[in-house]
PDB file of C-alpha atoms in Angstrom:
ATOM      1  CA  PHE A   4      -0.042  -0.081  -0.078  1.00 54.00           C
ATOM      2  CA  GLY A   5       2.548   2.466  -0.241  1.00 54.00           C
ATOM      3  CA  SER A   6       6.281   2.526   0.651  1.00 54.00           C
ATOM      4  CA  ARG A   7       8.083   0.100  -1.602  1.00 61.00           C
ATOM      5  CA  ALA A   8       7.606   1.505  -4.984  1.00 66.00           C
ATOM      6  CA  SER A   9       9.477  -1.190  -6.824  1.00 68.00           C
ATOM      7  CA  ARG A  10       7.231  -3.726  -5.458  1.00 70.00           C
ATOM      8  CA  ARG A  11       3.987  -1.806  -6.173  1.00 76.00           C
ATOM      9  CA  GLN A  12       3.380  -3.308  -9.418  1.00 83.00           C
ATOM     10  CA  ASN A  13       3.681  -6.940  -8.056  1.00 84.00           C
ATOM     11  CA  ALA A  14       0.938  -5.941  -5.199  1.00 81.00           C
ATOM     12  CA  PHE A  15      -1.241  -4.378  -8.088  1.00 83.00           C
ATOM     13  CA  GLU A  16      -1.145  -7.638 -10.203  1.00 89.00           C
ATOM     14  CA  ALA A  17      -1.602  -9.914  -6.858  1.00 88.00           C
ATOM     15  CA  SER A  18      -4.723  -8.082  -6.215  1.00 86.00           C
ATOM     16  CA  ARG A  19      -5.937  -7.911  -9.737  1.00 89.00           C
ATOM     17  CA  ILE A  20      -5.543 -12.192  -9.446  1.00 93.00           C
ATOM     18  CA  ILE A  21      -7.332 -12.341  -6.450  1.00 90.00           C
ATOM     19  CA  GLU A  22     -10.414  -9.953  -7.580  1.00 89.00           C
ATOM     20  CA  LYS A  23     -10.554 -12.215 -10.446  1.00 90.00           C
ATOM     21  CA  THR A  24     -10.682 -15.333  -8.912  1.00 91.00           C
ATOM     22  CA  LEU A  25     -13.393 -14.420  -6.330  1.00 89.00           C
ATOM     23  CA  ARG A  26     -15.263 -11.659  -8.444  1.00 83.00           C
ATOM     24  CA  ASN A  27     -18.214 -14.118  -8.720  1.00 83.00           C
ATOM     25  CA  GLN A  28     -18.367 -15.485  -5.174  1.00 83.00           C
ATOM     26  CA  ASN A  29     -22.279 -13.953  -4.488  1.00 77.00           C
ATOM     27  CA  ARG A  30     -21.722 -13.423  -0.727  1.00 80.00           C
ATOM     28  CA  LEU A  31     -18.263 -11.830  -0.971  1.00 84.00           C
ATOM     29  CA  VAL A  32     -17.600  -8.127  -1.099  1.00 84.00           C
ATOM     30  CA  LEU A  33     -14.672  -6.710  -1.988  1.00 86.00           C
ATOM     31  CA  VAL A  34     -13.268  -3.319  -0.272  1.00 91.00           C
ATOM     32  CA  ASP A  35     -10.686  -1.071  -2.179  1.00 87.00           C
ATOM     33  CA  LEU A  36      -8.570  -0.177   0.239  1.00 89.00           C
ATOM     34  CA  GLN A  37      -5.497   0.851  -1.918  1.00 85.00           C
ATOM     35  CA  SER A  38      -7.881   3.904  -3.213  1.00 88.00           C
ATOM     36  CA  ILE A  39      -8.506   5.156   0.414  1.00 92.00           C
ATOM     37  CA  THR A  40      -5.057   4.661   1.124  1.00 89.00           C
ATOM     38  CA  GLU A  41      -3.606   6.705  -2.051  1.00 88.00           C
ATOM     39  CA  GLU A  42      -6.614   9.422  -1.463  1.00 92.00           C
ATOM     40  CA  ARG A  43      -5.343  10.104   2.194  1.00 93.00           C
ATOM     41  CA  ASP A  44      -1.650   8.956   1.613  1.00 89.00           C
ATOM     42  CA  SER A  45       0.505  10.514   4.544  1.00 91.00           C
ATOM     43  CA  LEU A  46       3.226   9.711   6.847  1.00 90.00           C
ATOM     44  CA  ARG A  47       1.270  10.105   9.744  1.00 93.00           C
ATOM     45  CA  ASN A  48      -0.724   7.095   8.395  1.00 92.00           C
ATOM     46  CA  TYR A  49       2.383   4.519   9.082  1.00 91.00           C
ATOM     47  CA  ALA A  50       3.576   3.266  12.080  1.00 93.00           C
ATOM     48  CA  ALA A  51       7.488   3.920  13.471  1.00 93.00           C
ATOM     49  CA  ASP A  52       8.729   1.649  10.820  1.00 89.00           C
ATOM     50  CA  TYR A  53       6.976   3.172   7.896  1.00 85.00           C
ATOM     51  CA  PHE A  54       5.941   0.135   6.492  1.00 83.00           C
ATOM     52  CA  HIS A  55       2.957  -0.852   8.602  1.00 89.00           C
ATOM     53  CA  PRO A  56      -0.207   1.138   8.971  1.00 92.00           C
ATOM     54  CA  ASN A  57      -0.695   2.798  12.218  1.00 95.00           C
ATOM     55  CA  SER A  58      -4.399   3.423  13.944  1.00 97.00           C
ATOM     56  CA  ARG A  59      -5.236   6.323  11.792  1.00 96.00           C
ATOM     57  CA  ALA A  60      -4.646   4.551   8.670  1.00 96.00           C
ATOM     58  CA  TYR A  61      -7.053   1.379  10.214  1.00 97.00           C
ATOM     59  CA  LYS A  62      -9.352   4.056  10.900  1.00 97.00           C
ATOM     60  CA  ASN A  63      -9.532   5.038   7.158  1.00 96.00           C
ATOM     61  CA  TRP A  64      -9.807   1.054   6.011  1.00 96.00           C
ATOM     62  CA  ALA A  65     -12.581   0.782   8.633  1.00 97.00           C
ATOM     63  CA  GLU A  66     -14.410   3.634   6.769  1.00 96.00           C
ATOM     64  CA  ALA A  67     -13.737   1.878   3.671  1.00 96.00           C
ATOM     65  CA  PHE A  68     -15.565  -1.231   5.126  1.00 95.00           C
ATOM     66  CA  TRP A  69     -18.491   0.629   6.513  1.00 95.00           C
ATOM     67  CA  LEU A  70     -18.875   2.338   2.961  1.00 92.00           C
ATOM     68  CA  ALA A  71     -19.178  -0.969   1.612  1.00 90.00           C
ATOM     69  CA  ILE A  72     -21.247  -2.675   3.914  1.00 89.00           C
ATOM     70  CA  GLU A  73     -23.697  -0.178   4.888  1.00 90.00           C
ATOM     71  CA  PRO A  74     -25.849  -0.208   1.688  1.00 88.00           C
ATOM     72  CA  ARG A  75     -26.278  -3.877   2.094  1.00 85.00           C
ATOM     73  CA  LEU A  76     -27.356  -3.200   5.659  1.00 86.00           C
ATOM     74  CA  LYS A  77     -30.320  -1.184   4.235  1.00 85.00           C
ATOM     75  CA  GLN A  78     -31.385  -4.043   1.753  1.00 77.00           C
TER      76      GLN A  78
END
């Protein structure tokens, strides 16, 4: 999700494979964490090792999950 630009393309490819493989699973909801991570990119979203997310980044991800879940609760 961020730091290692040299590996980013590999991560995108892995994500595409996972999405393609699981796309037709009726009960599975894929959440786009990459977009919210990029939109809100900040060094303040990383733990002290500047690799792992911190509580602020996890809060962003929780919001992304909620945006995917909430409409299904209203169905």
